[in-house]
mmCIF file of C-alpha atoms in Angstrom:
data_model
loop_
_atom_site.group_PDB
_atom_site.id
_atom_site.type_symbol
_atom_site.label_atom_id
_atom_site.label_comp_id
_atom_site.label_asym_id
_atom_site.label_seq_id
_atom_site.Cartn_x
_atom_site.Cartn_y
_atom_site.Cartn_z
ATOM 1 C CA MET A 1 -28.806 -14.921 18.962
ATOM 2 C CA VAL A 2 -26.032 -17.185 19.900
ATOM 3 C CA PRO A 3 -26.032 -20.558 18.038
ATOM 4 C CA LYS A 4 -26.764 -23.578 19.952
ATOM 5 C CA GLY A 5 -23.644 -24.891 21.851
ATOM 6 C CA TRP A 6 -21.876 -21.348 21.515
ATOM 7 C CA THR A 7 -21.352 -18.764 24.510
ATOM 8 C CA HIS A 8 -21.101 -15.210 24.114
ATOM 9 C CA THR A 9 -17.894 -14.103 25.962
ATOM 10 C CA THR A 10 -14.999 -11.780 26.174
ATOM 11 C CA PHE A 11 -11.469 -12.514 25.429
ATOM 12 C CA ASP A 12 -10.785 -11.795 29.246
ATOM 13 C CA LYS A 13 -12.012 -15.578 29.812
ATOM 14 C CA HIS A 14 -9.834 -17.184 27.114
ATOM 15 C CA VAL A 15 -6.654 -15.315 26.470
ATOM 16 C CA ASP A 16 -3.499 -14.688 28.549
ATOM 17 C CA CYS A 17 -2.703 -11.054 27.776
ATOM 18 C CA LEU A 18 1.132 -9.900 28.929
ATOM 19 C CA THR A 19 2.298 -6.538 28.562
ATOM 20 C CA GLY A 20 6.152 -6.064 28.195
ATOM 21 C CA PHE A 21 9.327 -5.215 30.488
ATOM 22 C CA ALA A 22 10.311 -1.877 30.872
ATOM 23 C CA PHE A 23 13.852 -2.296 29.475
ATOM 24 C CA LYS A 24 16.382 0.805 30.014
ATOM 25 C CA SER A 25 17.222 2.227 27.051
ATOM 26 C CA ASP A 26 20.887 3.031 28.403
ATOM 27 C CA ASN A 27 21.502 -0.611 28.203
ATOM 28 C CA TYR A 28 20.555 -1.333 24.806
ATOM 29 C CA SER A 29 23.026 -3.443 22.791
ATOM 30 C CA ASN A 30 23.985 -2.978 19.040
ATOM 31 C CA ALA A 31 25.263 -6.447 18.942
ATOM 32 C CA GLU A 32 23.203 -8.554 16.383
ATOM 33 C CA ASP A 33 24.061 -11.849 18.138
ATOM 34 C CA ASP A 34 22.244 -10.483 21.176
ATOM 35 C CA ILE A 35 18.263 -10.591 21.766
ATOM 36 C CA ARG A 36 16.127 -8.351 19.715
ATOM 37 C CA LEU A 37 13.514 -6.407 21.648
ATOM 38 C CA LEU A 38 10.143 -6.059 20.281
ATOM 39 C CA ARG A 39 8.840 -2.644 20.744
ATOM 40 C CA GLY A 40 5.711 -0.882 19.164
ATOM 41 C CA ASP A 41 7.654 0.360 16.338
ATOM 42 C CA ASN A 42 8.535 -2.992 15.395
ATOM 43 C CA ILE A 43 4.771 -3.821 14.556
ATOM 44 C CA GLU A 44 3.374 -2.969 11.176
ATOM 45 C CA PRO A 45 -0.258 -4.237 10.303
ATOM 46 C CA GLY A 46 0.040 -7.806 9.822
ATOM 47 C CA ASN A 47 4.105 -7.930 9.884
ATOM 48 C CA LEU A 48 6.827 -7.507 12.121
ATOM 49 C CA ARG A 49 9.830 -5.351 10.643
ATOM 50 C CA TRP A 50 13.302 -5.233 12.320
ATOM 51 C CA ARG A 51 14.751 -2.351 10.547
ATOM 52 C CA GLU A 52 16.928 -0.371 13.194
ATOM 53 C CA ALA A 53 16.224 -3.284 15.790
ATOM 54 C CA LYS A 54 17.197 -2.870 19.508
ATOM 55 C CA TYR A 55 19.039 -5.407 21.050
ATOM 56 C CA TRP A 56 19.223 -6.593 24.855
ATOM 57 C CA PRO A 57 22.703 -8.018 26.146
ATOM 58 C CA LYS A 58 22.719 -11.781 26.621
ATOM 59 C CA GLY A 59 24.438 -11.497 30.043
ATOM 60 C CA GLU A 60 21.522 -9.731 31.342
ATOM 61 C CA LEU A 61 18.510 -11.942 31.115
ATOM 62 C CA ASN A 62 17.850 -12.788 34.665
ATOM 63 C CA ASN A 63 14.024 -13.048 35.492
ATOM 64 C CA LEU A 64 12.919 -12.266 32.136
ATOM 65 C CA GLU A 65 11.922 -15.793 31.135
ATOM 66 C CA LYS A 66 8.144 -14.497 30.614
ATOM 67 C CA TYR A 67 8.820 -11.962 28.229
ATOM 68 C CA TYR A 68 10.241 -14.440 25.729
ATOM 69 C CA LEU A 69 7.999 -14.589 22.730
ATOM 70 C CA ALA A 70 6.909 -17.852 20.749
ATOM 71 C CA ASP A 71 5.873 -18.936 17.562
ATOM 72 C CA GLY A 72 2.332 -18.218 16.985
ATOM 73 C CA ASP A 73 1.986 -15.503 19.738
ATOM 74 C CA PHE A 74 0.158 -12.340 18.506
ATOM 75 C CA VAL A 75 1.475 -8.949 19.461
ATOM 76 C CA ILE A 76 -0.439 -5.689 19.739
ATOM 77 C CA ALA A 77 1.020 -2.161 19.874
ATOM 78 C CA LEU A 78 -0.688 -0.439 22.783
ATOM 79 C CA ASP A 79 0.337 3.006 21.425
ATOM 80 C CA ARG A 80 -1.075 4.238 18.027
ATOM 81 C CA THR A 81 -2.789 0.851 17.682
ATOM 82 C CA TRP A 82 -4.700 1.862 14.393
ATOM 83 C CA VAL A 83 -2.985 3.545 11.630
ATOM 84 C CA SER A 84 -4.377 4.261 8.152
ATOM 85 C CA SER A 85 -3.126 1.001 6.802
ATOM 86 C CA GLY A 86 -4.746 -1.161 9.418
ATOM 87 C CA LEU A 87 -4.082 -2.385 12.834
ATOM 88 C CA LYS A 88 -0.793 -2.579 14.171
ATOM 89 C CA VAL A 89 -1.270 -6.419 15.329
ATOM 90 C CA ALA A 90 0.996 -9.160 13.974
ATOM 91 C CA GLU A 91 1.629 -12.750 14.439
ATOM 92 C CA VAL A 92 5.130 -13.905 15.780
ATOM 93 C CA THR A 93 6.779 -16.447 13.384
ATOM 94 C CA PRO A 94 10.103 -18.721 13.901
ATOM 95 C CA SER A 95 12.103 -16.222 11.755
ATOM 96 C CA ASP A 96 11.365 -13.613 14.465
ATOM 97 C CA LEU A 97 12.678 -15.558 17.422
ATOM 98 C CA PRO A 98 14.211 -15.294 19.834
ATOM 99 C CA CYS A 99 13.041 -11.847 20.909
ATOM 100 C CA LEU A 100 11.851 -10.148 24.191
ATOM 101 C CA LEU A 101 8.515 -8.140 24.701
ATOM 102 C CA VAL A 102 8.914 -4.524 25.508
ATOM 103 C CA GLN A 103 6.537 -2.594 27.639
ATOM 104 C CA ARG A 104 3.481 -0.670 25.523
ATOM 105 C CA VAL A 105 3.225 -4.017 23.518
ATOM 106 C CA ALA A 106 0.646 -6.840 24.329
ATOM 107 C CA ARG A 107 1.518 -10.484 23.719
ATOM 108 C CA ILE A 108 -1.777 -12.549 23.162
ATOM 109 C CA ARG A 109 -1.683 -16.052 23.958
ATOM 110 C CA ALA A 110 -5.139 -18.590 23.829
ATOM 111 C CA LYS A 111 -6.035 -20.439 26.864
ATOM 112 C CA ALA A 112 -7.132 -24.026 26.379
ATOM 113 C CA THR A 113 -10.695 -22.887 25.712
ATOM 114 C CA LEU A 114 -9.740 -20.960 22.446
ATOM 115 C CA GLU A 115 -7.871 -22.137 19.558
ATOM 116 C CA GLN A 116 -4.650 -20.223 19.253
ATOM 117 C CA SER A 117 -4.707 -20.030 15.508
ATOM 118 C CA LEU A 118 -8.450 -18.623 15.358
ATOM 119 C CA LEU A 119 -6.753 -15.289 17.137
ATOM 120 C CA ARG A 120 -5.605 -14.490 13.589
ATOM 121 C CA GLN A 121 -9.290 -14.495 12.354
ATOM 122 C CA TYR A 122 -10.440 -12.230 15.068
ATOM 123 C CA PHE A 123 -7.532 -9.927 15.030
ATOM 124 C CA SER A 124 -8.009 -9.486 11.085
ATOM 125 C CA GLY A 125 -11.911 -8.780 11.147
ATOM 126 C CA HIS A 126 -13.723 -5.694 10.736
ATOM 127 C CA LYS A 127 -15.352 -6.324 14.379
ATOM 128 C CA PHE A 128 -12.106 -5.896 16.208
ATOM 129 C CA GLU A 129 -10.914 -2.799 14.075
ATOM 130 C CA GLN A 130 -14.019 -1.315 15.110
ATOM 131 C CA HIS A 131 -13.451 -2.147 18.811
ATOM 132 C CA VAL A 132 -10.209 -0.684 18.875
ATOM 133 C CA LYS A 133 -11.335 2.446 17.326
ATOM 134 C CA SER A 134 -13.999 2.780 19.773
ATOM 135 C CA VAL A 135 -11.890 2.151 22.732
ATOM 136 C CA GLN A 136 -8.595 4.255 21.349
ATOM 137 C CA THR A 137 -8.005 7.259 23.694
ATOM 138 C CA ALA A 138 -8.131 10.637 21.767
ATOM 139 C CA THR A 139 -4.961 11.864 23.023
ATOM 140 C CA ALA A 140 -1.716 12.987 21.470
ATOM 141 C CA VAL A 141 -0.579 9.601 21.421
ATOM 142 C CA PRO A 142 -3.524 7.497 20.978
ATOM 143 C CA HIS A 143 -3.565 4.172 22.950
ATOM 144 C CA ILE A 144 -5.456 1.438 24.184
ATOM 145 C CA SER A 145 -4.985 -0.809 27.240
ATOM 146 C CA PRO A 146 -4.635 -4.616 27.955
ATOM 147 C CA ASN A 147 -8.211 -4.271 29.631
ATOM 148 C CA ASP A 148 -9.489 -2.870 26.138
ATOM 149 C CA ILE A 149 -8.323 -6.031 24.396
ATOM 150 C CA LYS A 150 -9.876 -8.455 27.178
ATOM 151 C CA GLU A 151 -13.322 -6.541 26.729
ATOM 152 C CA PHE A 152 -13.589 -7.404 23.153
ATOM 153 C CA THR A 153 -16.693 -9.683 22.765
ATOM 154 C CA VAL A 154 -17.060 -12.767 20.728
ATOM 155 C CA SER A 155 -19.269 -15.669 20.009
ATOM 156 C CA LEU A 156 -17.372 -18.555 20.756
ATOM 157 C CA PRO A 157 -18.191 -22.213 19.516
ATOM 158 C CA PRO A 158 -17.049 -25.448 21.185
ATOM 159 C CA ILE A 159 -13.170 -25.958 20.751
ATOM 160 C CA LEU A 160 -13.700 -28.877 18.127
ATOM 161 C CA GLU A 161 -15.652 -26.263 16.144
ATOM 162 C CA GLN A 162 -13.151 -23.619 16.591
ATOM 163 C CA LYS A 163 -10.282 -25.882 15.190
ATOM 164 C CA LYS A 164 -12.468 -26.643 12.023
ATOM 165 C CA ILE A 165 -13.309 -23.074 11.552
ATOM 166 C CA ALA A 166 -9.622 -22.215 12.110
ATOM 167 C CA LYS A 167 -8.495 -24.987 9.474
ATOM 168 C CA ILE A 168 -11.104 -23.673 6.988
ATOM 169 C CA LEU A 169 -10.022 -19.972 7.079
ATOM 170 C CA SER A 170 -6.248 -20.981 7.296
ATOM 171 C CA THR A 171 -6.364 -22.557 3.834
ATOM 172 C CA TRP A 172 -7.954 -19.224 2.398
ATOM 173 C CA ASP A 173 -4.927 -17.386 4.391
ATOM 174 C CA ARG A 174 -2.388 -19.721 2.583
ATOM 175 C CA ALA A 175 -4.053 -18.995 -0.913
ATOM 176 C CA ILE A 176 -3.961 -15.247 -0.287
ATOM 177 C CA ARG A 177 -0.317 -15.191 1.113
ATOM 178 C CA THR A 178 0.574 -17.456 -2.128
ATOM 179 C CA THR A 179 -0.991 -14.711 -4.374
ATOM 180 C CA GLU A 180 0.408 -11.669 -2.505
ATOM 181 C CA GLN A 181 3.951 -13.304 -3.315
ATOM 182 C CA LEU A 182 3.014 -13.910 -7.024
ATOM 183 C CA LEU A 183 1.992 -10.049 -6.966
ATOM 184 C CA ALA A 184 5.125 -9.058 -5.184
ATOM 185 C CA ASN A 185 7.307 -11.119 -7.679
ATOM 186 C CA SER A 186 5.594 -9.871 -10.910
ATOM 187 C CA GLN A 187 5.566 -6.054 -9.452
ATOM 188 C CA GLN A 188 9.592 -6.674 -8.778
ATOM 189 C CA GLN A 189 10.030 -8.173 -12.312
ATOM 190 C CA LYS A 190 8.331 -5.315 -13.913
ATOM 191 C CA LYS A 191 10.678 -2.703 -12.068
ATOM 192 C CA ALA A 192 13.724 -4.820 -13.230
ATOM 193 C CA LEU A 193 12.185 -4.723 -16.906
ATOM 194 C CA MET A 194 11.585 -0.953 -16.709
ATOM 195 C CA GLN A 195 15.416 -0.455 -15.577
ATOM 196 C CA GLN A 196 16.575 -2.233 -18.534
ATOM 197 C CA LEU A 197 14.064 -1.189 -21.269
ATOM 198 C CA LEU A 198 13.593 2.527 -20.339
ATOM 199 C CA THR A 199 17.367 3.081 -20.247
ATOM 200 C CA GLY A 200 18.465 0.896 -23.372
ATOM 201 C CA LYS A 201 20.398 -1.267 -21.408
ATOM 202 C CA LYS A 202 18.289 -4.171 -22.937
ATOM 203 C CA ARG A 203 17.119 -3.486 -26.471
ATOM 204 C CA LEU A 204 14.154 -4.928 -28.428
ATOM 205 C CA LEU A 205 15.452 -4.160 -31.555
ATOM 206 C CA ASP A 206 18.949 -5.345 -33.534
ATOM 207 C CA ASN A 207 21.134 -2.616 -32.191
ATOM 208 C CA ASN A 208 24.042 -4.368 -31.320
ATOM 209 C CA GLY A 209 27.300 -2.333 -30.711
ATOM 210 C CA ILE A 210 25.413 0.982 -29.774
ATOM 211 C CA LYS A 211 27.580 2.836 -27.426
ATOM 212 C CA SER A 212 26.057 4.715 -24.280
ATOM 213 C CA ARG A 213 26.301 8.412 -23.685
ATOM 214 C CA VAL A 214 25.610 10.776 -20.865
ATOM 215 C CA SER A 215 21.985 11.780 -20.347
ATOM 216 C CA LYS A 216 20.014 14.710 -18.881
ATOM 217 C CA THR A 217 17.177 12.480 -18.065
ATOM 218 C CA PRO A 218 17.014 10.962 -14.619
ATOM 219 C CA TYR A 219 18.902 7.786 -16.022
ATOM 220 C CA ALA A 220 22.835 8.445 -15.967
ATOM 221 C CA THR A 221 23.185 7.131 -19.476
ATOM 222 C CA LEU A 222 21.156 6.197 -22.754
ATOM 223 C CA PRO A 223 22.069 4.702 -26.007
ATOM 224 C CA SER A 224 23.828 7.120 -28.282
ATOM 225 C CA ASP A 225 21.206 6.262 -30.880
ATOM 226 C CA TRP A 226 18.434 7.608 -28.573
ATOM 227 C CA GLY A 227 17.243 11.296 -28.461
ATOM 228 C CA GLU A 228 15.908 12.903 -25.603
ATOM 229 C CA THR A 229 13.828 16.077 -25.238
ATOM 230 C CA ALA A 230 11.430 18.339 -22.644
ATOM 231 C CA MET A 231 7.970 17.177 -22.316
ATOM 232 C CA GLU A 232 6.775 20.378 -23.687
ATOM 233 C CA GLU A 233 8.384 19.557 -26.973
ATOM 234 C CA VAL A 234 6.288 16.211 -27.512
ATOM 235 C CA SER A 235 3.072 17.648 -25.926
ATOM 236 C CA SER A 236 0.062 19.233 -27.583
ATOM 237 C CA PHE A 237 -1.128 20.866 -24.199
ATOM 238 C CA ILE A 238 0.018 20.701 -20.682
ATOM 239 C CA THR A 239 -2.041 22.491 -17.931
ATOM 240 C CA LYS A 240 -3.663 21.941 -14.443
ATOM 241 C CA GLY A 241 -7.202 22.052 -13.306
ATOM 242 C CA ALA A 242 -9.128 24.294 -10.738
ATOM 243 C CA THR A 243 -12.030 23.697 -8.077
ATOM 244 C CA PRO A 244 -15.761 24.050 -9.351
ATOM 245 C CA THR A 245 -16.629 25.635 -6.290
ATOM 246 C CA THR A 246 -14.344 28.604 -7.225
ATOM 247 C CA TYR A 247 -16.762 29.329 -10.157
ATOM 248 C CA GLY A 248 -19.965 28.920 -7.904
ATOM 249 C CA PHE A 249 -20.790 25.343 -8.812
ATOM 250 C CA ASP A 250 -21.732 22.475 -6.421
ATOM 251 C CA TRP A 251 -20.567 18.931 -6.585
ATOM 252 C CA GLN A 252 -23.302 16.632 -8.302
ATOM 253 C CA ASP A 253 -24.191 12.962 -7.271
ATOM 254 C CA ALA A 254 -23.768 11.991 -11.100
ATOM 255 C CA GLY A 255 -22.646 13.770 -14.095
ATOM 256 C CA ILE A 256 -18.861 14.556 -15.405
ATOM 257 C CA PRO A 257 -16.510 12.614 -13.294
ATOM 258 C CA PHE A 258 -14.199 14.880 -11.513
ATOM 259 C CA LEU A 259 -10.663 13.742 -10.570
ATOM 260 C CA ARG A 260 -8.969 14.749 -7.464
ATOM 261 C CA SER A 261 -5.392 14.117 -6.368
ATOM 262 C CA GLU A 262 -6.422 10.623 -4.642
ATOM 263 C CA CYS A 263 -7.651 9.291 -7.946
ATOM 264 C CA VAL A 264 -3.954 9.442 -8.969
ATOM 265 C CA GLY A 265 -2.363 6.481 -7.057
ATOM 266 C CA GLU A 266 0.958 5.001 -6.599
ATOM 267 C CA ASP A 267 0.298 2.251 -9.394
ATOM 268 C CA GLY A 268 -1.950 4.203 -11.767
ATOM 269 C CA PHE A 269 -5.767 5.371 -11.833
ATOM 270 C CA LYS A 270 -7.886 4.763 -8.244
ATOM 271 C CA GLU A 271 -11.718 5.045 -8.603
ATOM 272 C CA SER A 272 -11.430 6.460 -5.060
ATOM 273 C CA GLY A 273 -11.603 10.150 -4.726
ATOM 274 C CA LEU A 274 -13.856 10.413 -7.748
ATOM 275 C CA ALA A 275 -16.273 13.017 -7.744
ATOM 276 C CA PHE A 276 -18.946 14.727 -10.238
ATOM 277 C CA ILE A 277 -19.886 18.291 -11.694
ATOM 278 C CA CYS A 278 -22.473 19.271 -13.950
ATOM 279 C CA ASP A 279 -21.986 19.697 -17.754
ATOM 280 C CA GLU A 280 -22.138 23.702 -17.311
ATOM 281 C CA ALA A 281 -18.981 23.551 -14.842
ATOM 282 C CA HIS A 282 -17.535 21.142 -17.319
ATOM 283 C CA GLU A 283 -17.485 23.817 -20.032
ATOM 284 C CA VAL A 284 -16.708 26.832 -17.808
ATOM 285 C CA MET A 285 -13.453 24.918 -16.963
ATOM 286 C CA LYS A 286 -12.965 23.588 -20.431
ATOM 287 C CA ARG A 287 -9.205 24.190 -20.340
ATOM 288 C CA SER A 288 -8.842 21.375 -17.902
ATOM 289 C CA LYS A 289 -10.943 18.931 -19.780
ATOM 290 C CA VAL A 290 -9.182 15.582 -19.729
ATOM 291 C CA PHE A 291 -9.707 12.572 -22.240
ATOM 292 C CA THR A 292 -9.128 8.896 -22.698
ATOM 293 C CA GLY A 293 -5.496 8.477 -22.645
ATOM 294 C CA ASP A 294 -4.311 11.451 -21.319
ATOM 295 C CA LEU A 295 -1.571 11.340 -18.661
ATOM 296 C CA LEU A 296 -2.273 12.991 -15.428
ATOM 297 C CA ILE A 297 0.380 13.598 -12.851
ATOM 298 C CA THR A 298 -0.151 15.105 -9.167
ATOM 299 C CA ILE A 299 1.661 18.506 -8.813
ATOM 300 C CA THR A 300 1.076 18.910 -4.907
ATOM 301 C CA GLY A 301 1.706 16.827 -1.690
ATOM 302 C CA ASN A 302 2.593 13.486 -2.915
ATOM 303 C CA VAL A 303 4.184 14.784 -6.218
ATOM 304 C CA GLY A 304 4.899 12.848 -9.279
ATOM 305 C CA ARG A 305 2.271 10.073 -9.039
ATOM 306 C CA VAL A 306 1.144 9.429 -12.520
ATOM 307 C CA CYS A 307 -1.858 7.571 -14.352
ATOM 308 C CA LYS A 308 -3.733 7.514 -17.713
ATOM 309 C CA LEU A 309 -7.305 8.503 -17.864
ATOM 310 C CA PRO A 310 -8.626 4.871 -18.366
ATOM 311 C CA GLY A 311 -10.699 3.788 -21.336
ATOM 312 C CA HIS A 312 -14.164 3.589 -19.452
ATOM 313 C CA ILE A 313 -13.910 7.236 -18.833
ATOM 314 C CA CYS A 314 -14.181 9.035 -22.354
ATOM 315 C CA GLU A 315 -13.964 12.487 -20.702
ATOM 316 C CA ALA A 316 -13.409 14.206 -17.138
ATOM 317 C CA ASN A 317 -12.082 17.260 -15.403
ATOM 318 C CA ILE A 318 -9.434 17.469 -12.796
ATOM 319 C CA ASN A 319 -8.759 19.564 -9.632
ATOM 320 C CA GLN A 320 -5.537 21.994 -9.130
ATOM 321 C CA HIS A 321 -3.358 19.391 -7.600
ATOM 322 C CA ILE A 322 -3.343 17.508 -10.828
ATOM 323 C CA ALA A 323 -1.455 18.407 -14.225
ATOM 324 C CA LYS A 324 -2.745 16.951 -17.376
ATOM 325 C CA ILE A 325 -0.424 16.087 -20.244
ATOM 326 C CA THR A 326 -1.650 15.585 -23.731
ATOM 327 C CA LEU A 327 0.884 13.986 -25.675
ATOM 328 C CA ASN A 328 1.545 14.388 -29.886
ATOM 329 C CA PRO A 329 1.212 10.718 -31.042
ATOM 330 C CA GLN A 330 3.117 11.723 -34.117
ATOM 331 C CA GLN A 331 6.133 12.074 -31.782
ATOM 332 C CA VAL A 332 5.777 9.759 -28.846
ATOM 333 C CA ASN A 333 3.891 6.690 -27.755
ATOM 334 C CA THR A 334 1.897 7.743 -24.841
ATOM 335 C CA ASP A 335 2.272 4.317 -22.958
ATOM 336 C CA PHE A 336 6.109 4.727 -23.172
ATOM 337 C CA ILE A 337 5.939 8.095 -21.564
ATOM 338 C CA TYR A 338 3.497 6.775 -18.881
ATOM 339 C CA HIS A 339 6.057 3.957 -18.003
ATOM 340 C CA CYS A 340 8.985 6.522 -17.990
ATOM 341 C CA LEU A 341 6.993 8.640 -15.403
ATOM 342 C CA GLN A 342 6.229 5.519 -13.283
ATOM 343 C CA ASP A 343 10.034 4.843 -12.856
ATOM 344 C CA ILE A 344 11.162 5.502 -9.506
ATOM 345 C CA LYS A 345 13.953 7.545 -10.855
ATOM 346 C CA TYR A 346 11.221 10.091 -12.132
ATOM 347 C CA ARG A 347 9.459 9.944 -8.843
ATOM 348 C CA LYS A 348 12.948 10.682 -6.982
ATOM 349 C CA SER A 349 13.554 13.647 -9.587
ATOM 350 C CA PHE A 350 10.492 15.070 -8.507
ATOM 351 C CA GLU A 351 11.201 14.942 -4.793
ATOM 352 C CA ARG A 352 14.493 16.424 -5.053
ATOM 353 C CA ILE A 353 12.665 19.525 -6.666
ATOM 354 C CA THR A 354 10.419 19.705 -3.698
ATOM 355 C CA THR A 355 13.235 19.312 -0.946
ATOM 356 C CA GLY A 356 12.779 21.786 1.797
ATOM 357 C CA GLN A 357 9.505 23.201 0.926
ATOM 358 C CA ALA A 358 6.805 23.211 3.787
ATOM 359 C CA TYR A 359 4.379 22.316 1.605
ATOM 360 C CA PRO A 360 5.640 20.095 -1.838
ATOM 361 C CA GLN A 361 4.535 21.326 -5.039
ATOM 362 C CA ILE A 362 6.127 21.582 -8.798
ATOM 363 C CA SER A 363 4.923 23.999 -11.304
ATOM 364 C CA LEU A 364 3.754 23.575 -14.647
ATOM 365 C CA VAL A 365 7.058 24.995 -16.107
ATOM 366 C CA GLN A 366 9.091 22.147 -14.026
ATOM 367 C CA VAL A 367 6.536 19.560 -15.629
ATOM 368 C CA ARG A 368 7.288 20.937 -19.240
ATOM 369 C CA ASP A 369 10.851 20.831 -18.428
ATOM 370 C CA VAL A 370 11.062 17.312 -17.774
ATOM 371 C CA ILE A 371 13.594 15.568 -19.814
ATOM 372 C CA ILE A 372 12.421 12.141 -21.451
ATOM 373 C CA PRO A 373 14.318 9.457 -23.529
ATOM 374 C CA LEU A 374 13.189 9.315 -27.027
ATOM 375 C CA PRO A 375 13.826 6.044 -28.924
ATOM 376 C CA SER A 376 12.444 5.724 -32.447
ATOM 377 C CA ILE A 377 8.650 5.149 -32.426
ATOM 378 C CA ASP A 378 8.864 1.624 -33.317
ATOM 379 C CA GLU A 379 11.155 0.789 -30.454
ATOM 380 C CA GLN A 380 8.736 3.132 -27.927
ATOM 381 C CA GLU A 381 5.781 0.791 -29.017
ATOM 382 C CA LYS A 382 7.881 -2.381 -28.536
ATOM 383 C CA ILE A 383 8.829 -1.259 -24.902
ATOM 384 C CA SER A 384 5.275 -0.285 -24.339
ATOM 385 C CA THR A 385 3.964 -3.651 -25.256
ATOM 386 C CA VAL A 386 6.204 -5.470 -23.064
ATOM 387 C CA LEU A 387 5.669 -3.244 -20.004
ATOM 388 C CA THR A 388 1.927 -3.151 -20.637
ATOM 389 C CA SER A 389 1.715 -6.897 -20.750
ATOM 390 C CA ALA A 390 3.603 -6.850 -17.366
ATOM 391 C CA ASP A 391 1.057 -4.188 -16.054
ATOM 392 C CA LYS A 392 -1.942 -6.632 -17.242
ATOM 393 C CA GLU A 393 -0.471 -9.463 -15.332
ATOM 394 C CA ILE A 394 -0.190 -7.503 -12.240
ATOM 395 C CA GLU A 395 -3.837 -6.178 -12.605
ATOM 396 C CA ALA A 396 -4.836 -9.804 -12.996
ATOM 397 C CA LEU A 397 -3.183 -10.940 -9.811
ATOM 398 C CA GLN A 398 -4.518 -7.819 -7.922
ATOM 399 C CA ARG A 399 -7.913 -8.724 -8.949
ATOM 400 C CA GLU A 400 -7.568 -12.254 -7.803
ATOM 401 C CA LEU A 401 -6.069 -11.267 -4.620
ATOM 402 C CA ASN A 402 -9.007 -8.717 -3.903
ATOM 403 C CA ALA A 403 -11.517 -11.523 -5.106
ATOM 404 C CA LEU A 404 -9.872 -13.961 -2.537
ATOM 405 C CA LYS A 405 -10.095 -11.501 0.498
ATOM 406 C CA GLN A 406 -13.483 -10.500 -0.351
ATOM 407 C CA GLU A 407 -14.523 -14.316 -0.477
ATOM 408 C CA LYS A 408 -12.604 -15.236 2.798
ATOM 409 C CA LYS A 409 -14.328 -12.094 4.422
ATOM 410 C CA ALA A 410 -17.566 -13.341 3.604
ATOM 411 C CA LEU A 411 -16.730 -16.873 4.865
ATOM 412 C CA MET A 412 -15.479 -15.356 7.982
ATOM 413 C CA GLN A 413 -18.819 -13.520 8.586
ATOM 414 C CA GLN A 414 -20.637 -16.615 8.322
ATOM 415 C CA LEU A 415 -18.398 -18.938 10.244
ATOM 416 C CA LEU A 416 -17.480 -16.744 13.164
ATOM 417 C CA THR A 417 -21.157 -15.815 13.910
ATOM 418 C CA GLY A 418 -22.365 -19.507 13.500
ATOM 419 C CA LYS A 419 -24.718 -18.499 10.399
ATOM 420 C CA ARG A 420 -22.787 -21.522 8.840
ATOM 421 C CA ARG A 421 -21.670 -24.698 10.914
ATOM 422 C CA VAL A 422 -18.917 -26.828 10.690
ATOM 423 C CA PHE A 423 -19.342 -30.105 12.483
#
């Protein structure tokens, strides 16, 4: 039911939808002082990126005025509009200008009956994403048409109420952007800390005057008072898992947690991808039992992602795409090794091993042979304390960001449907 004073309508009546010009690639310019061309490749979910930008000569701009974009315009890639990270829709900002609209990209600009900034909320909502998925063609290059965009249905309040709704939601957007920036800053600071602490360039003990030496680890050099060793020398057990169906067991709705490669994310453990097996299957697969604190590393596909089994999971099992590393606590600090393996230098060393493989994978032997830095236990603990503290700050900001997004989503559902009115 449409709220009093609102109209059930389509974008067609309230937006100006323009598709870009067919610029000839033979005439593209490489001069950065020419005009940038906004192509579908320049659109990411929520952002415009200008890496490998194409340009159009300033001397060839006749009859192209209508293709100039303006601050606040929205652009939608008509090819591969939906990707795994979201919809390829973005808002044009002053830093993107000047630029020209290229074919297979649509520019959306509100008419007088629609508040322009409210478009941001419609395009970021679940309803528009579902609309795109439903109309996107199932061809080699999935695409949508300008008419598909125009046919999107909305319940539209009067223009004054639109402005108030847009103002309220924009406040949430600013809070989300601020938190995202704080999160990005904290992540960058942690990376810088890792580069300093895990290589010994910054010491947490009084070791002034210690010289560096060449290292076989992914780090070029280490302090001369640090050792280094193969992973198997400081581990009590390294193995990989299997699939329970191989042993005749079915998946369960509850039971022993079973980790698949999706559980090992870029930034640590992820609940997504978690499955369950029965106690009997767990016992049959006892070699691949994992316990709180064990390190888990992906050995196929996106190799080298690492996580620790978190404290709220006392015991679990893993599939064949994950290797588990049980470290010897008398020799190494588990958190220290975890932070080492999280470092991009280790990820790149694994990627080098898999270069040229049709299906990237590393063997258990290669996991066991990984060379790791070995400062004293005391220094390992101090380093891990600092980096774990940085992790906790990042996790807190991520929780705050997730909460803001959820709260805004709930508010959008109320405001854009008229369940909650603002007058």
